[in-house]
Steps between C-alpha positions, in 0.01 A plus 500: 500500500794734551590512128348748259294361214734388224813510716660159516794422721743235385579226745812342357657220695830333433514127541833347591501132409832318540600348165205677338447621147411868468373728223656845538493829313771766519422845356747772401454827688238712327460216248807628316576276198854411606493124549519394134780740411832331434632619836181407682507141371871463574475646851195290585664180374813576704296579811300175476818297444674663796207452739450136394860421598439589866125444522406223256162490330356362180375750247205297371380764255538870436376770266695822465308802377632856462367621836440184703609142551284198578673196644417168656760380747528179697698503822702216648337279765486674836559849352222761481701819444388605153477864611870498593590380152290767329646769726855388413426478127353851501792634703763348272316619190481857635865495603609404148259752342640785708863391451439518124387862541154427362211736580304481822152650545453743786340376820336686786688588816308237700583233240866600513490481883375140468794419272288480184648593162344606173588184313 
């Protein structure tokens, strides 16, 4: 009763299932079409390879579009940390992007304070 007519609140929940298979979507900041550039593909491939060395997972399927990436990952038995892997992939991708001197979109002060970048 406390919601205005037409206002719908999302109630997303993350499920952590050891050894589970997960469908995930990663979106570029502001839906910038950077992921299918030559650099974007190279940096993403390198980030996935690097993360898989320390935190193994199977990449069951993936679709790379200019502004977002869909992937299905399966974790090893007993491991439920898919969010750690995505965080590390995003971090490594951003690190390489910035090292290459490629453009970054501006972010708000509060986003910057949370450590967010415009990539």
